[in-house]
Amino acid sequence: MIQVHIRKKFAGFCLHMDFEHEGGCLGILGASGSGKSMTLKCIAGIEKPDQGRIVVGDRVLFDSEKKINLTPQQRRVGYLFQNYALFPNMTVEENIGAGIREKKLRREKTAMQIRRFQLTGLEKRYPGQLSGGQQQRVALARMMANEPEVILLDEPFSAMDGYLKEKLQHEMMEALKDFPGDVLLVSHSRDDIYRFSPRVLAIDDGQVLQSGGIADIFFNPLNYKVARLTGCNNISPAEKRGEYEIYAKDWDITLKTARPVTEDIRYVGLRSHDIRAAEPGNRVRNSEEVSEREERMAGSNSENVFQMELLDLVESPFEYKYHVRAQGSGARSPIWWKTYKNLDQGEAPERFPQKLRIPGEKLLLLRE
């Protein structure tokens, strides 16, 4: 278990983090400058909070009132930096052994980690002679050789794309699956967080906006900042028009909702893949292929069905992104609608359906 209750002031910024986590991997999702990495540095002992308390298991790492501030070496915290921070003038085995204080056990522990992370044959190579995946495994091996109680992962995939990123994510998940302690992963990428972390903290401006299970954060964000962090492209200022009715100002449309609209709701959100074609028989598909039953329901349900005007179509290798607005509206911003291609049938862009349905149960009712 890890407990973090800290405050630290900077020029124009204040870190004010309060959270507790009971084992497993916790994702901290936030934009650049939100305080993610600074939180990890305070836990690791690289930065000292102005006040507060940090506890891992039954060990107090920092307590401003009791004047406790363990050194980074005493904290037994493994920190994986964004660029892995390997020593360029040291070989693989020297890098792994660098942090092992017991000289008598250094060779044995280094050899064990080399076997564990499949680095046999690379012992005498330098970081510049290794692939990205090999560098990551060396950094993990060095970290695990010190037998940490908690592991901190600081944007470990931020500079990677495509196949390499997915490959290294899989390798890291395999390497950490038997780790018994806490793992904290910070990232600005919702995909990284979703893949690794069953529980999430969404943070902004040095504070926790929302915490909970991954489904709560992604499918029921409480305010517009969390909705943005989780990738919601369609967010409009809104005003309540009835108990189950809301007016989206930027889209100039009134929407029926499945949930009651409370007085504190200030925005309405809609994920681009949740919009449906409202014309029966239209072959345009969303993120999941629409069943015949769903299609009939979409065609017959008149709630939140709008005649749409197509403003723009952007095609990518696997999907179409439509920018639309309600016909005759004074919309200030377009609505993004995303559909996926049917690659098996070599599907070309379909006739734009004109009428689209916005399911009331998919609307996100968001506070300030």
Coordinates of C-alpha atoms in Angstrom, one line a residue:
M1 CA 0.0 0.0 0.0
I2 CA 1.1 3.5 -0.8
Q3 CA -0.1 6.7 0.8
V4 CA 0.7 10.1 -0.6
H5 CA -0.5 13.4 1.1
I6 CA 1.9 16.2 0.1
R7 CA 2.1 19.9 -0.8
K8 CA 4.9 21.6 -2.7
K9 CA 4.9 25.2 -4.0
F10 CA 6.6 26.4 -7.1
A11 CA 6.5 29.7 -8.9
G12 CA 3.0 29.8 -10.4
F13 CA 2.2 26.2 -9.5
C14 CA 1.3 24.2 -6.4
L15 CA 1.5 20.4 -6.1
H16 CA -1.3 19.3 -3.9
M17 CA -1.6 15.5 -4.1
D18 CA -3.7 13.3 -1.9
F19 CA -4.2 9.6 -2.7
E20 CA -3.9 6.1 -1.3
H21 CA -3.5 2.9 -3.3
E22 CA -3.9 -0.7 -2.2
G23 CA -1.5 -2.8 -4.4
G24 CA -1.3 -3.4 -8.1
C25 CA -0.8 -0.8 -10.8
L26 CA -2.1 2.7 -10.5
G27 CA -2.2 5.0 -13.5
I28 CA -1.8 8.8 -13.1
L29 CA -3.2 10.5 -16.2
G30 CA -2.5 14.1 -16.9
A31 CA -1.4 16.6 -19.5
S32 CA 2.2 18.0 -19.6
G33 CA 2.8 20.2 -16.6
S34 CA 0.1 18.8 -14.5
G35 CA 2.4 17.5 -11.8
K36 CA 2.7 13.8 -12.8
S37 CA 6.5 13.5 -12.8
M38 CA 6.9 15.8 -9.8
T39 CA 4.7 13.5 -7.8
L40 CA 7.0 10.5 -8.7
K41 CA 10.1 12.5 -7.8
C42 CA 8.7 13.4 -4.4
I43 CA 7.9 9.7 -3.7
A44 CA 11.4 8.7 -4.9
G45 CA 13.1 11.3 -2.7
I46 CA 14.5 13.3 -5.7
E47 CA 12.4 16.3 -4.7
K48 CA 11.4 17.2 -1.1
P49 CA 7.7 18.3 -0.5
D50 CA 7.2 21.4 1.6
Q51 CA 4.9 19.4 3.9
G52 CA 2.9 16.2 4.1
R53 CA 3.5 12.5 4.5
I54 CA 4.5 9.6 2.2
V55 CA 4.2 5.9 3.3
V56 CA 5.0 2.7 1.5
G57 CA 3.7 -0.4 3.3
D58 CA 4.6 0.1 6.9
R59 CA 7.6 2.4 6.2
V60 CA 7.4 6.2 6.5
L61 CA 9.5 7.7 3.7
F62 CA 8.6 11.3 4.4
D63 CA 6.9 13.1 7.2
S64 CA 7.3 16.8 7.5
E65 CA 5.9 17.0 11.1
K66 CA 8.2 14.2 12.4
K67 CA 11.2 15.4 10.4
I68 CA 11.5 12.2 8.5
N69 CA 13.0 12.3 5.0
L70 CA 14.7 9.1 3.9
T71 CA 17.3 9.4 1.2
P72 CA 16.5 7.9 -2.3
Q73 CA 18.8 5.0 -1.5
Q74 CA 16.9 4.3 1.7
R75 CA 13.5 4.4 0.2
R76 CA 13.7 1.1 -1.9
V77 CA 11.9 2.8 -4.7
G78 CA 12.5 1.8 -8.3
Y79 CA 12.3 4.7 -10.7
L80 CA 12.2 4.1 -14.5
F81 CA 13.0 7.4 -16.3
Q82 CA 11.6 8.3 -19.7
N83 CA 14.9 7.8 -21.4
Y84 CA 15.9 4.9 -19.1
A85 CA 19.0 6.9 -17.9
L86 CA 21.5 4.1 -18.5
F87 CA 25.2 5.0 -18.0
P88 CA 26.5 5.2 -21.6
N89 CA 30.1 4.4 -20.5
M90 CA 29.0 1.2 -18.6
T91 CA 28.3 -2.2 -20.1
V92 CA 25.0 -4.0 -19.5
E93 CA 26.3 -5.9 -16.5
E94 CA 27.9 -2.8 -15.1
N95 CA 24.7 -0.8 -15.4
I96 CA 22.7 -3.5 -13.7
G97 CA 25.2 -3.9 -10.9
A98 CA 25.7 -0.2 -10.3
G99 CA 23.1 0.2 -7.7
I100 CA 23.7 -3.0 -5.8
R101 CA 25.3 -2.0 -2.5
E102 CA 26.3 -5.5 -1.3
K103 CA 29.5 -6.1 -3.2
K104 CA 29.6 -9.8 -2.3
L105 CA 26.2 -10.3 -3.8
R106 CA 26.6 -8.0 -6.8
R107 CA 27.8 -10.6 -9.3
E108 CA 25.2 -13.1 -8.3
K109 CA 22.3 -10.6 -8.3
T110 CA 23.5 -9.2 -11.7
A111 CA 23.6 -12.6 -13.3
M112 CA 20.1 -13.4 -11.9
Q113 CA 18.6 -10.3 -13.5
I114 CA 20.4 -10.9 -16.8
R115 CA 18.8 -14.3 -17.0
R116 CA 15.4 -13.0 -15.8
F117 CA 15.3 -10.3 -18.5
Q118 CA 16.7 -12.4 -21.3
L119 CA 19.9 -10.4 -21.6
T120 CA 22.3 -13.3 -21.9
G121 CA 25.0 -12.6 -24.5
L122 CA 24.6 -8.8 -24.1
E123 CA 26.6 -8.5 -20.9
K124 CA 29.6 -6.7 -22.5
R125 CA 27.6 -4.4 -24.7
Y126 CA 27.1 -0.6 -24.1
P127 CA 23.7 1.1 -24.2
G128 CA 24.5 2.6 -27.6
Q129 CA 24.8 -0.9 -29.0
L130 CA 21.4 -2.0 -27.8
S131 CA 17.9 -1.7 -29.4
G132 CA 15.1 0.2 -27.6
G133 CA 13.7 -3.0 -26.2
Q134 CA 17.0 -4.2 -24.9
Q135 CA 17.7 -0.8 -23.3
Q136 CA 14.3 -1.0 -21.5
R137 CA 15.1 -4.5 -20.2
V138 CA 18.4 -3.4 -18.9
A139 CA 16.8 -0.5 -17.1
L140 CA 14.2 -2.8 -15.6
A141 CA 16.8 -5.3 -14.6
R142 CA 18.8 -2.6 -12.9
M143 CA 15.7 -1.4 -11.1
M144 CA 14.7 -4.9 -10.0
A145 CA 18.2 -5.8 -8.8
N146 CA 17.7 -3.4 -5.9
E147 CA 14.5 -5.3 -4.8
P148 CA 12.2 -2.2 -4.7
E149 CA 9.0 -2.1 -2.7
V150 CA 7.4 0.3 -5.2
I151 CA 8.0 0.9 -8.9
L152 CA 7.6 4.3 -10.6
L153 CA 7.3 4.5 -14.4
D154 CA 7.7 8.0 -15.8
E155 CA 6.2 8.2 -19.3
P156 CA 8.1 5.0 -20.4
F157 CA 6.6 4.9 -23.9
S158 CA 6.3 8.6 -24.7
A159 CA 8.9 8.7 -27.5
M160 CA 7.7 5.5 -29.2
D161 CA 5.3 4.7 -32.0
G162 CA 3.5 1.8 -33.6
Y163 CA 4.9 -1.7 -33.4
L164 CA 7.9 -0.9 -31.1
K165 CA 5.6 0.7 -28.5
E166 CA 3.2 -2.2 -28.4
K167 CA 6.1 -4.7 -28.3
L168 CA 7.8 -2.9 -25.4
Q169 CA 4.5 -2.5 -23.5
H170 CA 3.9 -6.2 -23.8
E171 CA 7.5 -7.0 -22.6
M172 CA 7.1 -4.6 -19.6
M173 CA 3.8 -6.1 -18.6
E174 CA 5.4 -9.6 -18.6
A175 CA 8.3 -8.3 -16.6
L176 CA 6.1 -6.7 -13.9
K177 CA 3.3 -9.2 -13.7
D178 CA 4.8 -11.1 -10.7
F179 CA 5.9 -7.9 -8.9
P180 CA 4.2 -8.0 -5.4
G181 CA 4.4 -4.3 -4.6
D182 CA 2.8 -1.1 -6.0
V183 CA 3.4 0.2 -9.5
L184 CA 2.7 3.8 -10.4
L185 CA 2.6 4.6 -14.1
V186 CA 2.3 8.3 -15.1
S187 CA 1.4 9.2 -18.7
H188 CA -0.4 11.8 -20.8
S189 CA -1.5 8.9 -23.1
R190 CA -5.0 7.5 -22.3
D191 CA -4.1 4.4 -24.3
D192 CA -1.0 3.6 -22.1
I193 CA -3.0 4.1 -18.9
Y194 CA -6.0 2.1 -20.1
R195 CA -3.8 -0.9 -21.1
F196 CA -1.8 -1.0 -17.8
S197 CA -3.9 0.3 -15.0
P198 CA -7.1 -1.0 -13.5
R199 CA -7.2 2.1 -11.3
V200 CA -6.6 5.7 -12.3
L201 CA -6.0 9.1 -11.0
A202 CA -6.9 11.9 -13.4
I203 CA -5.0 15.0 -12.4
D204 CA -4.7 18.7 -13.5
D205 CA -2.8 21.7 -12.1
G206 CA -1.2 19.6 -9.4
Q207 CA -4.5 18.1 -8.0
V208 CA -6.5 15.0 -8.3
L209 CA -9.7 15.7 -10.4
Q210 CA -11.1 12.2 -10.2
S211 CA -10.0 8.7 -9.0
G212 CA -11.5 5.3 -9.4
G213 CA -11.6 2.2 -11.6
I214 CA -10.7 2.5 -15.2
A215 CA -14.3 2.1 -16.4
D216 CA -15.5 4.9 -14.0
I217 CA -12.8 7.3 -15.3
F218 CA -13.3 6.6 -19.0
F219 CA -17.0 6.0 -19.2
N220 CA -18.3 8.3 -16.5
P221 CA -16.0 11.3 -16.2
L222 CA -17.3 13.9 -13.8
N223 CA -16.1 17.1 -15.4
Y224 CA -15.0 18.4 -18.7
K225 CA -11.2 18.2 -17.9
V226 CA -11.4 14.5 -17.2
A227 CA -13.4 14.0 -20.3
R228 CA -10.8 15.8 -22.3
L229 CA -8.0 13.7 -20.8
T230 CA -9.7 10.5 -21.7
G231 CA -10.0 11.5 -25.3
C232 CA -13.5 12.9 -25.7
N233 CA -13.4 15.1 -28.9
N234 CA -17.0 16.5 -28.6
I235 CA -17.5 18.8 -25.6
S236 CA -19.9 21.8 -25.6
P237 CA -20.9 24.3 -23.0
A238 CA -24.4 23.4 -22.0
E239 CA -27.5 24.5 -20.1
K240 CA -30.3 22.6 -18.5
R241 CA -33.6 22.7 -20.4
G242 CA -35.5 20.1 -18.4
E243 CA -34.9 17.2 -16.0
Y244 CA -33.9 15.0 -19.0
E245 CA -33.0 17.7 -21.5
I246 CA -29.9 19.8 -22.2
Y247 CA -29.0 22.4 -24.7
A248 CA -25.5 22.2 -26.3
K249 CA -24.5 25.7 -27.0
D250 CA -21.6 25.1 -29.5
W251 CA -23.7 22.6 -31.5
D252 CA -27.0 24.6 -31.3
I253 CA -29.1 21.5 -30.6
T254 CA -31.2 20.3 -27.7
L255 CA -30.7 16.7 -26.5
K256 CA -32.7 14.2 -24.5
T257 CA -30.6 12.5 -21.8
A258 CA -30.9 9.1 -20.2
R259 CA -29.8 10.5 -16.8
P260 CA -31.2 13.5 -14.9
V261 CA -29.5 16.8 -15.7
T262 CA -28.5 18.3 -12.3
E263 CA -28.1 22.0 -11.6
D264 CA -24.3 21.8 -11.5
I265 CA -23.9 20.4 -15.1
R266 CA -22.1 22.9 -17.3
Y267 CA -21.0 20.9 -20.3
V268 CA -22.2 17.9 -22.4
G269 CA -19.8 15.5 -24.0
L270 CA -20.1 12.9 -26.7
R271 CA -17.4 10.4 -27.8
S272 CA -17.1 10.4 -31.6
H273 CA -17.6 6.7 -32.0
D274 CA -20.9 6.7 -30.0
I275 CA -22.9 8.5 -32.7
R276 CA -25.1 6.3 -34.9
A277 CA -26.4 6.5 -38.4
A278 CA -30.2 6.9 -38.2
E279 CA -31.1 5.6 -41.6
P280 CA -32.1 1.9 -41.8
G281 CA -29.9 -0.1 -44.1
N282 CA -27.0 2.4 -44.1
R283 CA -23.8 0.4 -44.1
V284 CA -21.6 2.9 -42.3
R285 CA -20.3 1.2 -39.2
N286 CA -19.1 2.5 -35.8
S287 CA -16.3 1.1 -33.6
E288 CA -18.4 -2.1 -33.2
E289 CA -20.4 -3.4 -36.2
V290 CA -24.1 -2.5 -35.7
S291 CA -26.4 -5.5 -35.5
E292 CA -29.6 -5.7 -37.6
R293 CA -31.7 -5.2 -34.4
E294 CA -29.7 -2.2 -33.3
E295 CA -30.0 -0.8 -36.8
R296 CA -33.8 -1.1 -36.9
M297 CA -33.9 0.6 -33.4
A298 CA -31.7 3.4 -34.6
G299 CA -34.0 4.0 -37.6
S300 CA -37.2 4.0 -35.7
N301 CA -36.0 5.9 -32.6
S302 CA -36.8 9.6 -33.2
E303 CA -35.1 11.0 -30.1
N304 CA -31.9 13.0 -30.8
V305 CA -32.1 12.3 -34.5
F306 CA -30.8 15.2 -36.5
Q307 CA -30.5 16.1 -40.2
M308 CA -26.8 16.6 -40.6
E309 CA -24.7 18.7 -42.9
L310 CA -21.3 17.2 -43.8
L311 CA -18.5 19.8 -43.4
D312 CA -15.4 17.7 -43.9
L313 CA -14.3 14.0 -44.2
V314 CA -10.8 12.9 -43.2
E315 CA -9.8 9.4 -44.2
S316 CA -7.1 7.4 -42.4
P317 CA -5.9 3.9 -43.1
F318 CA -8.5 2.3 -40.8
E319 CA -11.3 4.9 -40.2
Y320 CA -13.3 7.9 -41.4
K321 CA -13.7 11.1 -39.4
Y322 CA -16.7 13.2 -40.4
H323 CA -17.1 16.8 -39.2
V324 CA -20.8 17.5 -39.1
R325 CA -23.4 20.0 -37.8
A326 CA -27.1 20.0 -37.5
Q327 CA -28.7 21.4 -40.7
G328 CA -30.0 24.9 -40.3
S329 CA -28.3 25.4 -36.9
G330 CA -26.0 28.2 -35.8
A331 CA -23.4 25.8 -34.6
R332 CA -20.1 27.4 -33.5
S333 CA -18.2 24.1 -33.5
P334 CA -18.6 20.9 -35.6
I335 CA -19.4 17.5 -34.1
W336 CA -16.8 14.8 -34.8
W337 CA -18.2 11.4 -35.9
K338 CA -15.8 8.4 -36.3
T339 CA -16.5 5.2 -38.1
Y340 CA -14.2 2.3 -38.8
K341 CA -13.6 0.8 -42.3
N342 CA -14.7 -2.7 -43.2
L343 CA -11.3 -3.7 -44.6
D344 CA -12.4 -7.3 -45.3
Q345 CA -14.8 -6.0 -48.0
G346 CA -12.5 -3.3 -49.3
E347 CA -15.2 -0.8 -48.3
A348 CA -15.2 2.6 -49.9
P349 CA -16.7 5.6 -48.2
E350 CA -20.4 5.2 -48.0
R351 CA -23.0 7.7 -48.9
F352 CA -23.2 10.2 -46.0
P353 CA -26.4 9.2 -44.1
Q354 CA -27.4 12.8 -43.4
K355 CA -29.5 11.7 -40.4
L356 CA -27.5 10.8 -37.3
R357 CA -28.7 9.7 -33.9
I358 CA -27.0 10.8 -30.7
P359 CA -27.9 8.1 -28.1
G360 CA -29.0 9.8 -24.9
E361 CA -27.4 7.0 -22.8
K362 CA -24.0 7.9 -24.3
L363 CA -24.1 11.6 -23.4
L364 CA -21.6 12.7 -20.8
L365 CA -23.0 15.2 -18.3
L366 CA -20.1 17.2 -17.1
R367 CA -19.4 19.7 -14.3
E368 CA -17.0 22.6 -14.5

